[in-house]
Amino acid sequence: MSVQSDLGDLKARLREARDISSSAAVLYWDQSTYMPTGGAAGRGRQLAVLSRLAHESATDPEIGRLLDRLAPYAESLPSEHDDAALIRVARHDYERVTRVPAEYSERAAKHASATYAAWVEARPKNDFATMRPMLETTLDLSREYAGFFPGYEHIADPLVDDADEGMTVARIRPVFDELRAGLTPLVARIAAADQVDDGPVRKHFPQAQQSTFAEKVIRSIGFDYERGRLDSTAHPFMTRFGHGDTRITTRTNEDFLAEQLFSTIHEAGHALYEQGTRAEDDGLPLGGGTSAGVHESQSRLWENIVGRSLGFWSHWYSTLQEEFPEQLGNVELRDFYAAVNRVEPSLIRTDADEVTYNLHVMIRFDLELQLLEGELAVADLPEAWHARYQSDLGVRAPDDRDGVLQDVHWYAGSIGGAFQCYTLGNIIGAQLYEAALRELPDIPEQIARGDTSSLLEWMSTNVYRVGRRLTPDQLIQRVCGGPLDAQPLLRRLTAKFEDLYAL
Ligand code: ZN
């Protein structure tokens, strides 16, 4: 067998596995957008079949044999070579998926769906007691999962690696600690300042006009409607079926303008990343985002760094006022800008502002590490949650519903690996933006003229087209000239909110 025919065979097999997953993604998208409720039972069955086929395809021993045969070829190439990168990433994914026994995956999947179903009922009833034994099993399963990847330094590392390849607790923890140490005094200074009013965005804004405006905005920042769609759903997400088809979804609150607008920009940011990958990587593991954290860096960059900036609104505000003359005709630009950036320590992560958001995430990250380390028992989790909210945000939930039962993540499969990407995203987004400004200092002026094309082009060249050729660490090092660093985010938030709150 020649190297070229082995490589062709490997690519065909990887594409087939990806195509099965993408077909499942179409069904999942449909289930979350247009499927009538009567479709649920059949859809569950169809998704289970596709998930089994995708797993069989991805664990095909022939992939392992091809990777073994191609190893000497990969070693003979510079690591930057596309074939070397493809073989390295395919090897990484193949090891991840084959080291986990099928028996475990089935047991864990059953437990996850039972836990999720129980959580949907337990949360509104504020019933942690029902969830406690299930969460204990989830913790056992998460520890068992880590055991399939011996040699880790911290038991959460294999779980973190699944979402953010190469990241470890030892790398993340000091950066998060530095971020918290910088954010806490900023939150305190803001709390002591004159508060801003978000009344301007809490009026009645009919859905149709909100959608018209949001579509104009995402089209302007580069979302390609020829290769994507925007639809409505209960919990917004982005999904990719292929290089030519990336879907985003949003939801509307007619009494709060910020919800649909910023969640649409957020998901469009994820989509710009996918639409900006290389066509020739389609269906191969090199295409798509570098990691969950790097993906989140782009949704956050477009949502917050661009979308919540004064420059962005100095261009867009008059168009928004034309859409809503009664609601915003008499609201000054500066007051609108303040309203969409209001900071207030609150109980709910997904409603949190740009400054306090990361404090919510880091509480969860720390608690799940303590659970995995065996330093914290599930029984003590509700109180540990309240204690951290009190010390980090100065608020305390009246119950577990808005406390430990708040997020779906721990009730949908595993403890560990799901939260760090949100704060990594904010950190990396700020680092990438600083790097872009060093090369193109005019970007803020361009944004204020409604032109984000050079920022998009810079991100496409430096991040989107790279795909998974680099790990997150390698990407940050290459593009930003240094390691993961909380300082750019702290600098940006401090400057922005010192101005906004006249600190
Ligand atoms: Zn996101």
PDB file of N, CA and C in Angstrom, residues 151-209:
ATOM      1  N   GLY A 151      -2.133   8.501  33.536  1.00  0.00           N
ATOM      2  CA  GLY A 151      -0.994   9.389  33.332  1.00  0.00           C
ATOM      3  C   GLY A 151      -1.352  10.848  33.487  1.00  0.00           C
ATOM      4  N   TYR A 152      -2.612  11.115  33.798  1.00  0.00           N
ATOM      5  CA  TYR A 152      -2.971  12.527  33.995  1.00  0.00           C
ATOM      6  C   TYR A 152      -2.407  13.044  35.310  1.00  0.00           C
ATOM      7  N   GLU A 153      -2.273  14.367  35.367  1.00  0.00           N
ATOM      8  CA  GLU A 153      -1.771  14.991  36.588  1.00  0.00           C
ATOM      9  C   GLU A 153      -2.931  15.270  37.551  1.00  0.00           C
ATOM     10  N   HIS A 154      -4.008  15.837  37.009  1.00  0.00           N
ATOM     11  CA  HIS A 154      -5.207  16.109  37.804  1.00  0.00           C
ATOM     12  C   HIS A 154      -6.350  15.291  37.229  1.00  0.00           C
ATOM     13  N   ILE A 155      -7.192  14.767  38.108  1.00  0.00           N
ATOM     14  CA  ILE A 155      -8.253  13.865  37.639  1.00  0.00           C
ATOM     15  C   ILE A 155      -9.215  14.546  36.653  1.00  0.00           C
ATOM     16  N   ALA A 156      -9.307  15.871  36.687  1.00  0.00           N
ATOM     17  CA  ALA A 156     -10.178  16.565  35.721  1.00  0.00           C
ATOM     18  C   ALA A 156      -9.519  16.731  34.352  1.00  0.00           C
ATOM     19  N   ASP A 157      -8.209  16.504  34.270  1.00  0.00           N
ATOM     20  CA  ASP A 157      -7.505  16.788  33.004  1.00  0.00           C
ATOM     21  C   ASP A 157      -8.078  16.054  31.789  1.00  0.00           C
ATOM     22  N   PRO A 158      -8.370  14.741  31.903  1.00  0.00           N
ATOM     23  CA  PRO A 158      -8.933  14.081  30.710  1.00  0.00           C
ATOM     24  C   PRO A 158     -10.273  14.680  30.284  1.00  0.00           C
ATOM     25  N   LEU A 159     -11.070  15.138  31.249  1.00  0.00           N
ATOM     26  CA  LEU A 159     -12.368  15.739  30.929  1.00  0.00           C
ATOM     27  C   LEU A 159     -12.175  17.114  30.285  1.00  0.00           C
ATOM     28  N   VAL A 160     -11.211  17.865  30.806  1.00  0.00           N
ATOM     29  CA  VAL A 160     -10.892  19.179  30.227  1.00  0.00           C
ATOM     30  C   VAL A 160     -10.345  19.002  28.815  1.00  0.00           C
ATOM     31  N   ASP A 161      -9.492  18.019  28.650  1.00  0.00           N
ATOM     32  CA  ASP A 161      -8.852  17.775  27.352  1.00  0.00           C
ATOM     33  C   ASP A 161      -9.867  17.458  26.259  1.00  0.00           C
ATOM     34  N   ASP A 162     -10.968  16.811  26.626  1.00  0.00           N
ATOM     35  CA  ASP A 162     -12.001  16.505  25.631  1.00  0.00           C
ATOM     36  C   ASP A 162     -12.534  17.765  24.964  1.00  0.00           C
ATOM     37  N   ALA A 163     -12.669  18.838  25.745  1.00  0.00           N
ATOM     38  CA  ALA A 163     -13.215  20.080  25.184  1.00  0.00           C
ATOM     39  C   ALA A 163     -12.104  21.009  24.706  1.00  0.00           C
ATOM     40  N   ASP A 164     -11.015  21.066  25.458  1.00  0.00           N
ATOM     41  CA  ASP A 164      -9.935  22.001  25.178  1.00  0.00           C
ATOM     42  C   ASP A 164      -8.616  21.243  25.171  1.00  0.00           C
ATOM     43  N   GLU A 165      -8.311  20.693  24.013  1.00  0.00           N
ATOM     44  CA  GLU A 165      -7.164  19.798  23.875  1.00  0.00           C
ATOM     45  C   GLU A 165      -5.883  20.417  24.434  1.00  0.00           C
ATOM     46  N   GLY A 166      -5.234  19.656  25.293  1.00  0.00           N
ATOM     47  CA  GLY A 166      -3.939  20.086  25.810  1.00  0.00           C
ATOM     48  C   GLY A 166      -4.017  20.982  27.038  1.00  0.00           C
ATOM     49  N   MET A 167      -5.214  21.532  27.335  1.00  0.00           N
ATOM     50  CA  MET A 167      -5.354  22.362  28.533  1.00  0.00           C
ATOM     51  C   MET A 167      -5.422  21.446  29.758  1.00  0.00           C
ATOM     52  N   THR A 168      -4.864  21.914  30.868  1.00  0.00           N
ATOM     53  CA  THR A 168      -4.883  21.130  32.102  1.00  0.00           C
ATOM     54  C   THR A 168      -5.280  22.030  33.265  1.00  0.00           C
ATOM     55  N   VAL A 169      -5.644  21.401  34.357  1.00  0.00           N
ATOM     56  CA  VAL A 169      -5.982  22.170  35.555  1.00  0.00           C
ATOM     57  C   VAL A 169      -4.782  23.010  35.992  1.00  0.00           C
ATOM     58  N   ALA A 170      -3.593  22.421  35.891  1.00  0.00           N
ATOM     59  CA  ALA A 170      -2.392  23.153  36.325  1.00  0.00           C
ATOM     60  C   ALA A 170      -2.173  24.413  35.478  1.00  0.00           C
ATOM     61  N   ARG A 171      -2.550  24.384  34.195  1.00  0.00           N
ATOM     62  CA  ARG A 171      -2.389  25.553  33.334  1.00  0.00           C
ATOM     63  C   ARG A 171      -3.499  26.580  33.588  1.00  0.00           C
ATOM     64  N   ILE A 172      -4.715  26.062  33.802  1.00  0.00           N
ATOM     65  CA  ILE A 172      -5.873  26.951  33.872  1.00  0.00           C
ATOM     66  C   ILE A 172      -5.981  27.630  35.237  1.00  0.00           C
ATOM     67  N   ARG A 173      -5.759  26.865  36.321  1.00  0.00           N
ATOM     68  CA  ARG A 173      -6.082  27.374  37.658  1.00  0.00           C
ATOM     69  C   ARG A 173      -5.381  28.699  38.004  1.00  0.00           C
ATOM     70  N   PRO A 174      -4.068  28.804  37.790  1.00  0.00           N
ATOM     71  CA  PRO A 174      -3.436  30.084  38.149  1.00  0.00           C
ATOM     72  C   PRO A 174      -3.958  31.269  37.319  1.00  0.00           C
ATOM     73  N   VAL A 175      -4.306  31.005  36.062  1.00  0.00           N
ATOM     74  CA  VAL A 175      -4.821  32.095  35.216  1.00  0.00           C
ATOM     75  C   VAL A 175      -6.202  32.529  35.706  1.00  0.00           C
ATOM     76  N   PHE A 176      -7.028  31.550  36.066  1.00  0.00           N
ATOM     77  CA  PHE A 176      -8.347  31.884  36.612  1.00  0.00           C
ATOM     78  C   PHE A 176      -8.202  32.630  37.949  1.00  0.00           C
ATOM     79  N   ASP A 177      -7.264  32.187  38.783  1.00  0.00           N
ATOM     80  CA  ASP A 177      -7.072  32.850  40.082  1.00  0.00           C
ATOM     81  C   ASP A 177      -6.685  34.318  39.879  1.00  0.00           C
ATOM     82  N   GLU A 178      -5.827  34.539  38.895  1.00  0.00           N
ATOM     83  CA  GLU A 178      -5.390  35.908  38.602  1.00  0.00           C
ATOM     84  C   GLU A 178      -6.569  36.745  38.105  1.00  0.00           C
ATOM     85  N   LEU A 179      -7.406  36.127  37.289  1.00  0.00           N
ATOM     86  CA  LEU A 179      -8.575  36.830  36.769  1.00  0.00           C
ATOM     87  C   LEU A 179      -9.531  37.194  37.908  1.00  0.00           C
ATOM     88  N   ARG A 180      -9.788  36.231  38.801  1.00  0.00           N
ATOM     89  CA  ARG A 180     -10.690  36.504  39.914  1.00  0.00           C
ATOM     90  C   ARG A 180     -10.148  37.620  40.803  1.00  0.00           C
ATOM     91  N   ALA A 181      -8.845  37.567  41.045  1.00  0.00           N
ATOM     92  CA  ALA A 181      -8.231  38.585  41.900  1.00  0.00           C
ATOM     93  C   ALA A 181      -8.351  39.975  41.275  1.00  0.00           C
ATOM     94  N   GLY A 182      -8.392  40.039  39.951  1.00  0.00           N
ATOM     95  CA  GLY A 182      -8.539  41.336  39.291  1.00  0.00           C
ATOM     96  C   GLY A 182      -9.994  41.775  39.170  1.00  0.00           C
ATOM     97  N   LEU A 183     -10.896  40.807  39.016  1.00  0.00           N
ATOM     98  CA  LEU A 183     -12.308  41.147  38.798  1.00  0.00           C
ATOM     99  C   LEU A 183     -13.009  41.570  40.090  1.00  0.00           C
ATOM    100  N   THR A 184     -12.683  40.886  41.199  1.00  0.00           N
ATOM    101  CA  THR A 184     -13.418  41.146  42.440  1.00  0.00           C
ATOM    102  C   THR A 184     -13.358  42.622  42.859  1.00  0.00           C
ATOM    103  N   PRO A 185     -12.161  43.249  42.870  1.00  0.00           N
ATOM    104  CA  PRO A 185     -12.151  44.676  43.219  1.00  0.00           C
ATOM    105  C   PRO A 185     -12.861  45.565  42.188  1.00  0.00           C
ATOM    106  N   LEU A 186     -12.837  45.162  40.909  1.00  0.00           N
ATOM    107  CA  LEU A 186     -13.541  45.951  39.890  1.00  0.00           C
ATOM    108  C   LEU A 186     -15.050  45.914  40.151  1.00  0.00           C
ATOM    109  N   VAL A 187     -15.556  44.724  40.486  1.00  0.00           N
ATOM    110  CA  VAL A 187     -16.985  44.607  40.799  1.00  0.00           C
ATOM    111  C   VAL A 187     -17.330  45.481  42.011  1.00  0.00           C
ATOM    112  N   ALA A 188     -16.456  45.493  43.008  1.00  0.00           N
ATOM    113  CA  ALA A 188     -16.709  46.295  44.212  1.00  0.00           C
ATOM    114  C   ALA A 188     -16.710  47.791  43.885  1.00  0.00           C
ATOM    115  N   ARG A 189     -15.777  48.219  43.023  1.00  0.00           N
ATOM    116  CA  ARG A 189     -15.738  49.652  42.648  1.00  0.00           C
ATOM    117  C   ARG A 189     -17.007  50.038  41.886  1.00  0.00           C
ATOM    118  N   ILE A 190     -17.463  49.133  41.013  1.00  0.00           N
ATOM    119  CA  ILE A 190     -18.681  49.422  40.243  1.00  0.00           C
ATOM    120  C   ILE A 190     -19.883  49.499  41.182  1.00  0.00           C
ATOM    121  N   ALA A 191     -19.920  48.585  42.182  1.00  0.00           N
ATOM    122  CA  ALA A 191     -21.049  48.570  43.117  1.00  0.00           C
ATOM    123  C   ALA A 191     -21.128  49.871  43.909  1.00  0.00           C
ATOM    124  N   ALA A 192     -19.955  50.490  44.154  1.00  0.00           N
ATOM    125  CA  ALA A 192     -19.927  51.716  44.947  1.00  0.00           C
ATOM    126  C   ALA A 192     -20.194  52.961  44.098  1.00  0.00           C
ATOM    127  N   ALA A 193     -20.263  52.798  42.777  1.00  0.00           N
ATOM    128  CA  ALA A 193     -20.445  53.955  41.885  1.00  0.00           C
ATOM    129  C   ALA A 193     -21.933  54.234  41.646  1.00  0.00           C
ATOM    130  N   ASP A 194     -22.231  55.327  40.949  1.00  0.00           N
ATOM    131  CA  ASP A 194     -23.612  55.606  40.538  1.00  0.00           C
ATOM    132  C   ASP A 194     -24.053  54.518  39.566  1.00  0.00           C
ATOM    133  N   GLN A 195     -25.209  53.946  39.815  1.00  0.00           N
ATOM    134  CA  GLN A 195     -25.667  52.829  38.984  1.00  0.00           C
ATOM    135  C   GLN A 195     -26.255  53.308  37.664  1.00  0.00           C
ATOM    136  N   VAL A 196     -26.204  52.438  36.660  1.00  0.00           N
ATOM    137  CA  VAL A 196     -26.810  52.791  35.377  1.00  0.00           C
ATOM    138  C   VAL A 196     -28.172  52.099  35.278  1.00  0.00           C
ATOM    139  N   ASP A 197     -29.000  52.663  34.419  1.00  0.00           N
ATOM    140  CA  ASP A 197     -30.392  52.233  34.303  1.00  0.00           C
ATOM    141  C   ASP A 197     -30.548  51.397  33.027  1.00  0.00           C
ATOM    142  N   ASP A 198     -31.079  50.172  33.164  1.00  0.00           N
ATOM    143  CA  ASP A 198     -31.307  49.403  31.929  1.00  0.00           C
ATOM    144  C   ASP A 198     -32.759  49.522  31.465  1.00  0.00           C
ATOM    145  N   GLY A 199     -33.482  50.515  32.009  1.00  0.00           N
ATOM    146  CA  GLY A 199     -34.858  50.786  31.580  1.00  0.00           C
ATOM    147  C   GLY A 199     -35.011  50.903  30.063  1.00  0.00           C
ATOM    148  N   PRO A 200     -34.046  51.586  29.379  1.00  0.00           N
ATOM    149  CA  PRO A 200     -34.207  51.748  27.929  1.00  0.00           C
ATOM    150  C   PRO A 200     -34.365  50.444  27.156  1.00  0.00           C
ATOM    151  N   VAL A 201     -33.780  49.334  27.641  1.00  0.00           N
ATOM    152  CA  VAL A 201     -33.921  48.073  26.894  1.00  0.00           C
ATOM    153  C   VAL A 201     -34.999  47.165  27.491  1.00  0.00           C
ATOM    154  N   ARG A 202     -35.654  47.645  28.582  1.00  0.00           N
ATOM    155  CA  ARG A 202     -36.725  46.846  29.189  1.00  0.00           C
ATOM    156  C   ARG A 202     -38.081  47.481  28.893  1.00  0.00           C
ATOM    157  N   LYS A 203     -38.353  47.641  27.620  1.00  0.00           N
ATOM    158  CA  LYS A 203     -39.670  48.107  27.177  1.00  0.00           C
ATOM    159  C   LYS A 203     -40.225  47.019  26.269  1.00  0.00           C
ATOM    160  N   HIS A 204     -41.365  47.300  25.613  1.00  0.00           N
ATOM    161  CA  HIS A 204     -41.910  46.282  24.707  1.00  0.00           C
ATOM    162  C   HIS A 204     -41.313  46.450  23.310  1.00  0.00           C
ATOM    163  N   PHE A 205     -40.626  45.415  22.829  1.00  0.00           N
ATOM    164  CA  PHE A 205     -39.997  45.446  21.507  1.00  0.00           C
ATOM    165  C   PHE A 205     -40.523  44.266  20.691  1.00  0.00           C
ATOM    166  N   PRO A 206     -41.459  44.514  19.754  1.00  0.00           N
ATOM    167  CA  PRO A 206     -42.048  43.401  19.000  1.00  0.00           C
ATOM    168  C   PRO A 206     -41.000  42.548  18.285  1.00  0.00           C
ATOM    169  N   GLN A 207     -41.262  41.257  18.285  1.00  0.00           N
ATOM    170  CA  GLN A 207     -40.303  40.287  17.754  1.00  0.00           C
ATOM    171  C   GLN A 207     -39.887  40.575  16.315  1.00  0.00           C
ATOM    172  N   ALA A 208     -40.864  40.926  15.449  1.00  0.00           N
ATOM    173  CA  ALA A 208     -40.546  41.089  14.027  1.00  0.00           C
ATOM    174  C   ALA A 208     -39.462  42.150  13.814  1.00  0.00           C
ATOM    175  N   GLN A 209     -39.607  43.311  14.488  1.00  0.00           N
ATOM    176  CA  GLN A 209     -38.599  44.363  14.308  1.00  0.00           C
ATOM    177  C   GLN A 209     -37.251  43.962  14.925  1.00  0.00           C
TER     178      GLN A 209
END
